[in-house]
Tab-separated table of C-alpha atoms in Angstrom:
chain	number	residue	atom	x	y	z
A	294	UNK	CA	-38.290	21.611	24.392
A	295	UNK	CA	-39.910	18.257	23.432
A	296	UNK	CA	-38.658	14.674	23.059
A	297	UNK	CA	-36.618	13.673	20.128
A	298	UNK	CA	-38.938	13.592	16.866
A	299	UNK	CA	-38.586	9.962	16.579
A	300	UNK	CA	-39.786	9.482	20.250
A	301	UNK	CA	-41.763	5.727	21.092
A	302	UNK	CA	-45.020	6.837	23.102
A	303	UNK	CA	-47.016	3.963	23.830
A	304	UNK	CA	-48.884	1.586	26.312
A	305	UNK	CA	-47.857	-2.182	27.677
A	306	UNK	CA	-49.762	-4.873	28.962
A	307	UNK	CA	-48.659	-8.639	29.913
A	308	UNK	CA	-50.033	-11.778	28.571
A	309	UNK	CA	-51.363	-13.497	32.151
A	310	UNK	CA	-52.465	-10.256	33.287
A	311	UNK	CA	-55.070	-9.402	30.359
A	312	UNK	CA	-55.495	-12.509	28.284
A	313	UNK	CA	-57.492	-14.883	30.088
A	314	UNK	CA	-58.678	-17.925	28.258
A	315	UNK	CA	-56.377	-19.812	30.478
A	316	UNK	CA	-57.416	-23.072	29.674
A	317	UNK	CA	-58.753	-22.753	26.104
A	318	UNK	CA	-57.350	-23.067	22.824
A	319	UNK	CA	-54.933	-25.698	23.444
A	320	UNK	CA	-52.778	-23.498	25.992
A	321	UNK	CA	-50.832	-25.455	28.372
A	322	UNK	CA	-50.756	-24.329	32.190
A	323	UNK	CA	-48.605	-22.138	33.323
A	324	UNK	CA	-46.840	-21.499	36.984
A	325	UNK	CA	-49.367	-18.627	37.042
A	326	UNK	CA	-52.026	-20.690	36.151
A	327	UNK	CA	-51.251	-22.821	39.141
A	328	UNK	CA	-50.115	-20.639	41.949
A	329	UNK	CA	-53.150	-18.525	41.619
A	330	UNK	CA	-55.378	-21.293	42.632
A	331	UNK	CA	-53.565	-22.315	45.130
A	332	UNK	CA	-55.149	-20.607	48.717
A	333	UNK	CA	-53.881	-17.960	50.143
A	334	UNK	CA	-51.568	-16.758	47.330
A	335	UNK	CA	-53.482	-14.260	45.866
A	336	UNK	CA	-55.498	-11.375	47.702
A	337	UNK	CA	-59.285	-11.944	48.029
A	338	UNK	CA	-58.397	-15.566	46.401
A	339	UNK	CA	-58.656	-13.784	42.594
A	340	UNK	CA	-56.809	-15.730	39.552
A	341	UNK	CA	-56.339	-14.772	36.022
A	342	UNK	CA	-58.325	-17.427	34.424
A	343	UNK	CA	-60.843	-14.957	32.633
A	344	UNK	CA	-58.487	-11.498	33.467
A	345	UNK	CA	-59.441	-8.866	30.917
A	346	UNK	CA	-60.695	-11.532	28.561
A	347	UNK	CA	-58.245	-10.310	25.845
A	348	UNK	CA	-58.124	-13.336	23.834
A	349	UNK	CA	-61.868	-12.949	22.973
A	350	UNK	CA	-61.617	-9.063	23.013
A	351	UNK	CA	-58.785	-7.987	21.381
A	352	UNK	CA	-60.357	-6.633	18.158
A	353	UNK	CA	-61.930	-4.063	20.337
A	354	UNK	CA	-58.760	-3.511	22.274
A	355	UNK	CA	-57.273	-2.420	19.489
A	356	UNK	CA	-60.066	-0.318	18.182
A	357	UNK	CA	-59.472	1.212	21.500
A	358	UNK	CA	-55.641	1.854	21.343
A	359	UNK	CA	-56.512	3.360	17.911
A	360	UNK	CA	-59.125	5.981	19.508
A	361	UNK	CA	-56.541	6.945	22.321
A	362	UNK	CA	-53.762	7.522	19.821
A	363	UNK	CA	-51.649	4.709	20.814
A	364	UNK	CA	-49.048	4.073	17.969
A	365	UNK	CA	-46.817	1.637	20.181
A	366	UNK	CA	-48.246	-1.209	22.175
A	367	UNK	CA	-45.697	-3.318	24.283
A	368	UNK	CA	-47.515	-6.785	25.029
A	369	UNK	CA	-45.801	-10.147	25.570
A	370	UNK	CA	-46.433	-13.665	24.514
A	371	UNK	CA	-47.642	-16.410	26.780
A	372	UNK	CA	-44.907	-19.242	26.118
A	373	UNK	CA	-47.484	-22.115	26.844
A	374	UNK	CA	-50.077	-20.857	24.635
A	375	UNK	CA	-47.439	-21.259	21.938
A	376	UNK	CA	-45.724	-24.302	23.368
A	377	UNK	CA	-48.003	-26.063	25.872
A	378	UNK	CA	-45.300	-28.375	27.110
A	379	UNK	CA	-42.584	-25.568	26.955
A	380	UNK	CA	-40.910	-27.321	23.943
A	381	UNK	CA	-41.645	-29.794	21.429
A	382	UNK	CA	-45.369	-29.465	19.840
A	383	UNK	CA	-46.590	-26.049	18.866
A	384	UNK	CA	-50.332	-25.039	19.483
A	385	UNK	CA	-50.997	-23.506	16.496
A	386	UNK	CA	-54.495	-22.009	17.716
A	387	UNK	CA	-51.962	-20.217	19.996
A	388	UNK	CA	-50.165	-19.042	17.153
A	389	UNK	CA	-52.956	-17.998	15.212
A	390	UNK	CA	-54.043	-15.749	17.929
A	391	UNK	CA	-50.993	-13.908	18.072
A	392	UNK	CA	-50.838	-13.576	14.274
A	393	UNK	CA	-54.305	-11.977	14.214
A	394	UNK	CA	-53.443	-9.531	17.162
A	395	UNK	CA	-50.295	-8.498	15.186
A	396	UNK	CA	-51.849	-8.011	11.906
A	397	UNK	CA	-54.856	-5.865	13.907
A	398	UNK	CA	-52.416	-3.474	15.409
A	399	UNK	CA	-50.539	-3.461	12.308
A	400	UNK	CA	-53.540	-2.709	10.167
A	401	UNK	CA	-54.386	0.490	12.179
A	402	UNK	CA	-50.886	1.800	12.193
A	403	UNK	CA	-49.956	0.500	15.617
A	404	UNK	CA	-46.039	-0.729	16.125
A	405	UNK	CA	-45.941	-4.108	18.271
A	406	UNK	CA	-43.218	-4.690	20.473
A	407	UNK	CA	-43.190	-7.897	21.740
A	408	UNK	CA	-41.661	-9.147	25.280
A	409	UNK	CA	-40.657	-12.863	25.144
A	410	UNK	CA	-41.184	-13.584	28.696
A	411	UNK	CA	-43.251	-11.571	31.330
A	412	UNK	CA	-43.255	-14.333	34.016
A	413	UNK	CA	-46.028	-17.281	32.852
A	414	UNK	CA	-43.548	-19.966	32.812
A	415	UNK	CA	-44.712	-23.338	31.582
A	416	UNK	CA	-45.441	-25.593	34.196
A	417	UNK	CA	-44.220	-28.707	32.129
A	418	UNK	CA	-40.850	-27.137	32.081
A	419	UNK	CA	-41.207	-26.163	35.920
A	420	UNK	CA	-41.688	-29.670	36.696
A	421	UNK	CA	-38.005	-30.364	34.898
A	422	UNK	CA	-36.431	-28.212	37.476
A	423	UNK	CA	-37.196	-24.564	35.805
A	424	UNK	CA	-34.521	-21.920	35.441
A	425	UNK	CA	-32.358	-24.103	37.708
A	426	UNK	CA	-32.039	-26.576	34.998
A	427	UNK	CA	-28.507	-26.026	32.867
A	428	UNK	CA	-30.927	-26.804	29.865
A	429	UNK	CA	-33.293	-24.194	30.617
A	430	UNK	CA	-31.234	-21.460	28.324
A	431	UNK	CA	-31.736	-23.659	25.276
A	432	UNK	CA	-35.708	-24.105	25.914
A	433	UNK	CA	-36.209	-20.392	25.955
A	434	UNK	CA	-34.206	-19.981	22.933
A	435	UNK	CA	-36.007	-22.813	20.783
A	436	UNK	CA	-38.930	-20.293	22.090
A	437	UNK	CA	-37.524	-17.194	20.855
A	438	UNK	CA	-36.768	-19.148	17.573
A	439	UNK	CA	-40.333	-20.239	17.079
A	440	UNK	CA	-41.671	-16.428	17.833
A	441	UNK	CA	-38.797	-15.211	15.402
A	442	UNK	CA	-39.995	-17.742	12.724
A	443	UNK	CA	-43.863	-17.066	13.176
A	444	UNK	CA	-44.171	-13.157	13.616
A	445	UNK	CA	-40.688	-11.849	12.763
A	446	UNK	CA	-41.872	-11.066	9.516
A	447	UNK	CA	-44.278	-8.189	10.926
A	448	UNK	CA	-42.497	-7.686	14.031
A	449	UNK	CA	-39.237	-6.113	14.175
A	450	UNK	CA	-39.141	-4.998	17.995
A	451	UNK	CA	-38.512	-7.572	20.584
A	452	UNK	CA	-37.845	-7.594	24.454
A	453	UNK	CA	-36.372	-10.354	25.896
A	454	UNK	CA	-37.240	-10.718	29.749
A	455	UNK	CA	-39.416	-8.469	31.806
A	456	UNK	CA	-37.654	-8.107	35.176
A	457	UNK	CA	-35.941	-10.862	36.173
A	458	UNK	CA	-35.587	-9.432	39.458
A	459	UNK	CA	-39.146	-10.154	40.404
A	460	UNK	CA	-39.910	-13.476	38.751
A	461	UNK	CA	-36.434	-14.718	40.192
A	462	UNK	CA	-36.589	-12.406	43.493
A	463	UNK	CA	-40.521	-12.921	44.514
A	464	UNK	CA	-40.973	-16.507	42.759
A	465	UNK	CA	-38.019	-18.420	43.821
A	466	UNK	CA	-36.420	-16.279	46.713
A	467	UNK	CA	-39.387	-14.654	48.574
A	468	UNK	CA	-42.022	-17.048	47.405
A	469	UNK	CA	-44.740	-14.742	47.256
A	470	UNK	CA	-45.104	-15.090	43.481
A	471	UNK	CA	-45.336	-17.813	41.086
A	472	UNK	CA	-44.281	-20.690	41.755
A	473	UNK	CA	-44.117	-19.756	45.094
A	474	UNK	CA	-40.667	-21.262	46.504
A	475	UNK	CA	-38.413	-19.847	48.819
A	476	UNK	CA	-34.995	-21.639	47.868
A	477	UNK	CA	-31.395	-20.847	48.940
A	478	UNK	CA	-28.765	-19.036	46.940
A	479	UNK	CA	-27.047	-21.947	45.840
A	480	UNK	CA	-30.465	-22.599	43.761
A	481	UNK	CA	-31.205	-18.914	42.638
A	482	UNK	CA	-27.950	-17.680	41.941
A	483	UNK	CA	-27.472	-20.621	39.204
A	484	UNK	CA	-31.046	-19.376	37.997
A	485	UNK	CA	-29.871	-15.887	37.618
A	486	UNK	CA	-26.850	-16.829	35.122
A	487	UNK	CA	-29.288	-19.322	33.236
A	488	UNK	CA	-31.554	-16.721	32.739
A	489	UNK	CA	-28.812	-14.403	31.622
A	490	UNK	CA	-27.472	-16.925	29.314
A	491	UNK	CA	-30.679	-17.366	27.645
A	492	UNK	CA	-31.126	-13.476	27.282
A	493	UNK	CA	-27.872	-13.608	25.088
A	494	UNK	CA	-28.876	-16.851	23.327
A	495	UNK	CA	-32.594	-15.333	22.194
A	496	UNK	CA	-30.644	-12.257	20.992
A	497	UNK	CA	-28.391	-14.098	18.868
A	498	UNK	CA	-31.498	-16.116	17.459
A	499	UNK	CA	-33.996	-13.153	16.778
A	500	UNK	CA	-30.755	-11.203	15.047
A	501	UNK	CA	-30.226	-14.495	13.167
A	502	UNK	CA	-33.703	-14.999	12.004
A	503	UNK	CA	-35.359	-11.524	11.807
A	504	UNK	CA	-33.921	-8.727	9.022
A	505	UNK	CA	-33.747	-5.421	10.677
A	506	UNK	CA	-34.952	-6.620	14.061
A	507	UNK	CA	-34.194	-4.144	17.027
A	508	UNK	CA	-33.594	-5.943	20.452
A	509	UNK	CA	-34.150	-4.980	24.054
A	510	UNK	CA	-33.818	-6.178	27.619
A	511	UNK	CA	-36.539	-4.952	30.705
A	512	UNK	CA	-35.103	-5.139	34.132
A	513	UNK	CA	-36.261	-2.699	37.157
A	514	UNK	CA	-34.978	-1.672	40.277
A	515	UNK	CA	-36.133	1.291	42.273
A	516	UNK	CA	-33.420	4.228	41.445
A	517	UNK	CA	-31.794	5.886	44.183
A	518	UNK	CA	-32.530	9.529	44.373
A	519	UNK	CA	-29.661	12.165	46.254
A	520	UNK	CA	-31.224	13.559	49.487
A	521	UNK	CA	-29.871	17.007	48.178
A	522	UNK	CA	-27.792	18.323	45.812
A	523	UNK	CA	-24.601	18.176	47.614
A	524	UNK	CA	-21.973	15.944	45.495
A	525	UNK	CA	-21.436	13.611	48.047
A	526	UNK	CA	-25.034	12.830	48.189
A	527	UNK	CA	-25.111	12.476	44.251
A	528	UNK	CA	-22.142	9.696	44.454
A	529	UNK	CA	-23.685	8.034	47.514
A	530	UNK	CA	-26.997	7.770	45.298
A	531	UNK	CA	-24.763	6.341	42.378
A	532	UNK	CA	-23.234	4.031	44.378
A	533	UNK	CA	-26.223	2.478	46.326
A	534	UNK	CA	-28.030	2.114	43.202
A	535	UNK	CA	-25.591	-0.225	41.806
A	536	UNK	CA	-24.610	-2.270	44.684
A	537	UNK	CA	-25.218	-5.903	45.213
A	538	UNK	CA	-26.191	-7.014	48.656
A	539	UNK	CA	-26.038	-10.680	49.965
A	540	UNK	CA	-29.520	-11.118	51.339
A	541	UNK	CA	-30.736	-14.277	50.534
A	542	UNK	CA	-34.347	-13.135	49.811
A	543	UNK	CA	-33.453	-9.745	48.595
A	544	UNK	CA	-30.504	-9.927	46.783
A	545	UNK	CA	-32.324	-10.191	43.154
A	546	UNK	CA	-33.589	-6.595	43.423
A	547	UNK	CA	-30.471	-4.881	42.168
A	548	UNK	CA	-29.397	-3.131	38.769
A	549	UNK	CA	-25.754	-4.378	38.464
A	550	UNK	CA	-26.204	-7.858	38.642
A	551	UNK	CA	-28.719	-8.192	36.078
A	552	UNK	CA	-27.380	-5.358	33.723
A	553	UNK	CA	-23.561	-5.258	33.754
A	554	UNK	CA	-23.307	-8.754	32.048
A	555	UNK	CA	-25.774	-7.772	29.724
A	556	UNK	CA	-24.372	-4.387	28.754
A	557	UNK	CA	-20.534	-4.337	29.936
A	558	UNK	CA	-20.003	-8.142	29.785
A	559	UNK	CA	-18.820	-8.607	33.290
A	560	UNK	CA	-20.393	-9.276	36.606
A	561	UNK	CA	-20.342	-6.512	38.926
A	562	UNK	CA	-17.042	-6.908	41.837
A	563	UNK	CA	-19.177	-6.897	44.574
A	564	UNK	CA	-21.890	-9.297	43.231
A	565	UNK	CA	-19.065	-11.588	42.531
A	566	UNK	CA	-17.961	-11.295	46.032
A	567	UNK	CA	-20.956	-12.650	47.462
A	568	UNK	CA	-22.094	-14.838	44.754
A	569	UNK	CA	-19.078	-16.332	42.541
A	570	UNK	CA	-19.225	-19.316	44.310
A	571	UNK	CA	-22.662	-20.552	43.772
A	572	UNK	CA	-22.292	-19.670	39.928
A	573	UNK	CA	-22.263	-22.657	37.505
A	574	UNK	CA	-19.120	-24.342	36.258
A	575	UNK	CA	-17.827	-22.446	33.507
A	576	UNK	CA	-19.791	-19.512	33.633
A	577	UNK	CA	-16.600	-17.008	32.441
A	578	UNK	CA	-17.256	-18.661	29.101
A	579	UNK	CA	-21.069	-17.854	28.924
A	580	UNK	CA	-20.447	-13.906	29.307
A	581	UNK	CA	-19.591	-13.687	25.693
A	582	UNK	CA	-22.969	-15.189	24.992
A	583	UNK	CA	-24.585	-13.007	27.624
A	584	UNK	CA	-23.037	-9.561	26.296
A	585	UNK	CA	-24.675	-9.549	22.730
A	586	UNK	CA	-25.205	-5.486	21.349
A	587	UNK	CA	-28.782	-4.477	22.378
A	588	UNK	CA	-30.524	-1.583	20.105
A	589	UNK	CA	-32.055	-0.085	23.187
A	590	UNK	CA	-32.075	-1.052	26.989
A	591	UNK	CA	-35.517	-0.938	29.492
A	592	UNK	CA	-36.197	0.156	32.577
A	593	UNK	CA	-39.798	-0.224	34.413
A	594	UNK	CA	-39.536	2.521	37.025
A	595	UNK	CA	-42.161	3.339	39.337
A	596	UNK	CA	-40.527	5.018	42.611
A	597	UNK	CA	-37.268	5.723	43.982
A	598	UNK	CA	-35.368	5.586	47.444
A	599	UNK	CA	-33.933	8.763	49.078
A	600	UNK	CA	-30.391	8.182	49.784
A	601	UNK	CA	-27.527	10.373	51.427
A	602	UNK	CA	-23.970	10.043	52.395
A	603	UNK	CA	-22.758	8.598	55.539
A	604	UNK	CA	-19.334	8.234	57.326
A	605	UNK	CA	-20.075	4.558	58.076
A	606	UNK	CA	-19.442	1.904	55.496
A	607	UNK	CA	-20.384	1.511	52.829
A	608	UNK	CA	-20.834	5.620	52.520
A	609	UNK	CA	-24.544	5.613	52.156
A	610	UNK	CA	-27.791	5.249	53.645
A	611	UNK	CA	-31.303	5.447	52.798
A	612	UNK	CA	-33.294	8.579	54.005
A	613	UNK	CA	-36.865	8.635	54.635
A	614	UNK	CA	-39.419	10.263	52.964
A	615	UNK	CA	-40.863	13.360	54.757
A	616	UNK	CA	-43.811	12.573	57.064
A	617	UNK	CA	-46.680	12.126	54.719
A	618	UNK	CA	-45.344	11.965	51.781
A	619	UNK	CA	-47.723	10.940	48.827
A	620	UNK	CA	-48.286	7.458	47.780
A	621	UNK	CA	-50.433	5.689	45.493
A	622	UNK	CA	-52.970	2.957	46.381
A	623	UNK	CA	-50.688	0.447	46.288
A	624	UNK	CA	-48.798	2.326	48.703
A	625	UNK	CA	-45.681	2.951	46.563
A	626	UNK	CA	-44.346	6.622	47.226
A	627	UNK	CA	-44.874	8.993	44.780
A	628	UNK	CA	-41.173	10.147	43.695
A	629	UNK	CA	-41.060	12.071	40.077
A	630	UNK	CA	-37.139	12.262	40.343
A	631	UNK	CA	-36.882	8.692	39.934
A	632	UNK	CA	-37.286	9.105	36.149
A	633	UNK	CA	-34.441	11.600	36.394
A	634	UNK	CA	-32.040	9.835	38.360
A	635	UNK	CA	-32.547	6.554	37.234
A	636	UNK	CA	-31.914	7.260	33.573
A	637	UNK	CA	-28.955	9.406	34.268
A	638	UNK	CA	-26.996	7.046	36.248
A	639	UNK	CA	-28.109	4.137	34.066
A	640	UNK	CA	-27.333	6.316	31.040
A	641	UNK	CA	-24.085	7.122	32.310
A	642	UNK	CA	-22.926	3.523	32.866
A	643	UNK	CA	-24.339	1.641	30.162
A	644	UNK	CA	-24.376	4.615	27.180
A	645	UNK	CA	-27.171	2.573	25.506
A	646	UNK	CA	-30.558	4.378	24.098
A	647	UNK	CA	-32.763	4.275	26.922
A	648	UNK	CA	-36.916	3.209	26.984
A	649	UNK	CA	-38.865	3.419	29.981
A	650	UNK	CA	-41.110	0.597	29.373
A	651	UNK	CA	-43.453	0.696	32.048
A	652	UNK	CA	-44.246	3.772	34.334
A	653	UNK	CA	-47.835	4.346	35.593
A	654	UNK	CA	-49.768	4.172	39.161
A	655	UNK	CA	-52.496	2.519	40.850
A	656	UNK	CA	-54.791	4.362	42.014
A	657	UNK	CA	-58.515	4.385	43.912
A	658	UNK	CA	-60.542	4.340	40.628
A	659	UNK	CA	-64.288	4.277	40.454
A	660	UNK	CA	-66.813	4.916	37.841
A	661	UNK	CA	-68.490	8.299	38.841
A	662	UNK	CA	-72.542	8.938	38.805
A	663	UNK	CA	-71.661	10.652	35.096
A	664	UNK	CA	-70.424	7.010	34.278
A	665	UNK	CA	-67.095	8.285	33.539
A	666	UNK	CA	-63.662	7.688	35.600
A	667	UNK	CA	-62.030	10.839	36.741
A	668	UNK	CA	-58.334	10.240	38.005
A	669	UNK	CA	-56.542	13.839	38.385
A	670	UNK	CA	-53.788	12.256	40.471
A	671	UNK	CA	-52.924	9.845	37.529
A	672	UNK	CA	-52.772	12.397	35.259
A	673	UNK	CA	-50.641	14.316	37.791
A	674	UNK	CA	-48.401	11.290	38.511
A	675	UNK	CA	-47.399	11.055	34.887
A	676	UNK	CA	-47.319	14.700	34.294
A	677	UNK	CA	-44.289	14.906	36.893
A	678	UNK	CA	-42.647	11.684	36.129
A	679	UNK	CA	-42.465	12.905	32.392
A	680	UNK	CA	-41.351	16.152	33.329
A	681	UNK	CA	-38.517	14.330	34.999
A	682	UNK	CA	-37.768	12.143	32.066
A	683	UNK	CA	-38.037	15.246	29.603
A	684	UNK	CA	-35.124	16.915	31.865
A	685	UNK	CA	-32.989	13.558	31.787
A	686	UNK	CA	-33.204	13.575	28.011
A	687	UNK	CA	-32.061	17.375	28.012
A	688	UNK	CA	-29.372	16.769	30.289
A	689	UNK	CA	-27.826	14.067	27.743
A	690	UNK	CA	-29.964	11.145	28.166
A	691	UNK	CA	-30.442	9.076	25.003
A	692	UNK	CA	-34.181	9.100	26.059
A	693	UNK	CA	-36.092	7.169	23.085
A	694	UNK	CA	-39.550	6.157	24.751
A	695	UNK	CA	-42.063	5.917	27.212
A	696	UNK	CA	-44.611	3.106	27.678
A	697	UNK	CA	-47.138	3.774	30.205
A	698	UNK	CA	-48.107	0.753	32.459
A	699	UNK	CA	-50.841	0.064	31.733
A	700	UNK	CA	-53.277	0.302	28.897
A	701	UNK	CA	-56.102	-1.600	30.820
A	702	UNK	CA	-56.724	-2.194	34.665
A	703	UNK	CA	-55.642	-6.047	34.845
A	704	UNK	CA	-54.643	-8.848	37.298
A	705	UNK	CA	-52.205	-7.561	39.306
A	706	UNK	CA	-50.425	-10.637	40.598
A	707	UNK	CA	-50.532	-11.305	43.814
A	708	UNK	CA	-52.989	-8.358	44.535
A	709	UNK	CA	-55.407	-10.186	42.337
A	710	UNK	CA	-57.811	-7.167	40.981
A	711	UNK	CA	-57.644	-5.176	43.813
A	712	UNK	CA	-55.151	-2.656	41.892
A	713	UNK	CA	-55.800	-0.648	39.158
A	714	UNK	CA	-53.170	0.654	36.741
A	715	UNK	CA	-54.699	1.097	33.672
A	716	UNK	CA	-55.646	4.210	31.461
A	717	UNK	CA	-58.770	2.275	30.674
A	718	UNK	CA	-61.009	1.046	33.494
A	719	UNK	CA	-62.138	-2.407	33.420
A	720	UNK	CA	-65.405	-3.540	34.744
A	721	UNK	CA	-64.455	-7.156	35.736
A	722	UNK	CA	-68.304	-8.351	35.940
A	723	UNK	CA	-68.732	-7.294	32.115
A	724	UNK	CA	-65.891	-6.537	30.883
A	725	UNK	CA	-67.189	-3.033	29.960
A	726	UNK	CA	-64.009	-0.509	29.116
A	727	UNK	CA	-64.257	2.890	29.750
A	728	UNK	CA	-61.601	5.188	29.055
A	729	UNK	CA	-60.274	7.444	32.310
A	730	UNK	CA	-59.275	11.219	32.062
A	731	UNK	CA	-55.843	10.544	32.178
A	732	UNK	CA	-55.937	8.528	28.906
A	733	UNK	CA	-57.269	11.466	26.949
A	734	UNK	CA	-54.803	13.540	28.624
A	735	UNK	CA	-52.167	11.144	27.495
A	736	UNK	CA	-53.153	11.196	23.865
A	737	UNK	CA	-52.670	15.126	23.726
A	738	UNK	CA	-49.334	14.702	25.390
A	739	UNK	CA	-48.513	12.003	22.614
A	740	UNK	CA	-49.841	13.998	20.174
A	741	UNK	CA	-47.575	16.834	21.161
A	742	UNK	CA	-44.371	14.523	21.546
A	743	UNK	CA	-44.460	16.017	24.974
A	744	UNK	CA	-44.353	19.751	24.136
A	745	UNK	CA	-47.626	20.277	26.499
A	746	UNK	CA	-46.116	19.256	29.137
């Protein structure tokens, strides 16, 4: 059995990770432009100033997508490339770049799926308090309105936010991503609420301004995988997946706090028990704004955590992987069943069509003596994960799409250029692109709609 006939196959990227041209074309600085130039922040002192030089090479990259049979391309827009100060004057050169990219994609039959925010927040707005500022939802909404106005005649698929767990949890709680702050719960919980409100406002704006628009949302969190088929372990994994902890630096990495308000119209009870006192005054009234109907719900899933039942509260515990369990180059465990249990639990709870908006692996890719990049481990990884996702679909999950992370090797945030997730190898010294073996295999999978898996 293959996936549904209209299954969305494709690949994904993010603006700061590939675009380069960080200080060109009228673009304003983002928090990542600043953060990546602070000593000690990025491994080996790397930055995203040039990245994959996509701004100058996008036509070459679109041609490459066409060659690889990619029909759906998820990319993000850089807010400060469009609005250098985050609000106010529009940078027409930035608008022209995205218009040219969208037109190039459509000319070769590739559907653009636009993510409005993938972490490159305008420095000018960060100076005004960023997501902690109660006005921040309206700033984002004005930016969403601009994107609807300038691109909505051709782009019909939008994702509001990518991984709020990361840009809040890593950027403002743990301080290891831009802007690099470690802030108390009294600051970060209001930020989370403002992000959720911004999402709701943007959904309303996109629907009001773009006929036929389809809107989604792309959070993340490692699924919990039952340690056995015992019903107690399955229930323990389900409970653990949606639990909210009160860890000041790690609280953000959960599903329910970020998805229950969006899809169910309420905060989870355990989350409120921890954090209600930190939410901004009148937060209850915002739930009607946050809870907007979505056409699809996204998850970025790479690995899962083994979980088993136990007799001590809260009734579950993490189980270790076996000694010697396989890991990717970035040291994330290889757990294909994450793409079965994650979608299964999510669809049970939210009953919304589900897209995997990121999945892939970092590997020790090199150019071999024959000039090619042979990456059988990535092919095997994707094969196993896709089989698990197919099983979830066969078990009733409304699985609508899978977007490989990533189209090409790129700037991997705090890891700089030391990790390679791409289907296409990038030589950063020359900007040469080399198609990896996994990309050719993935083309056959897409052409068969998963039937060859």
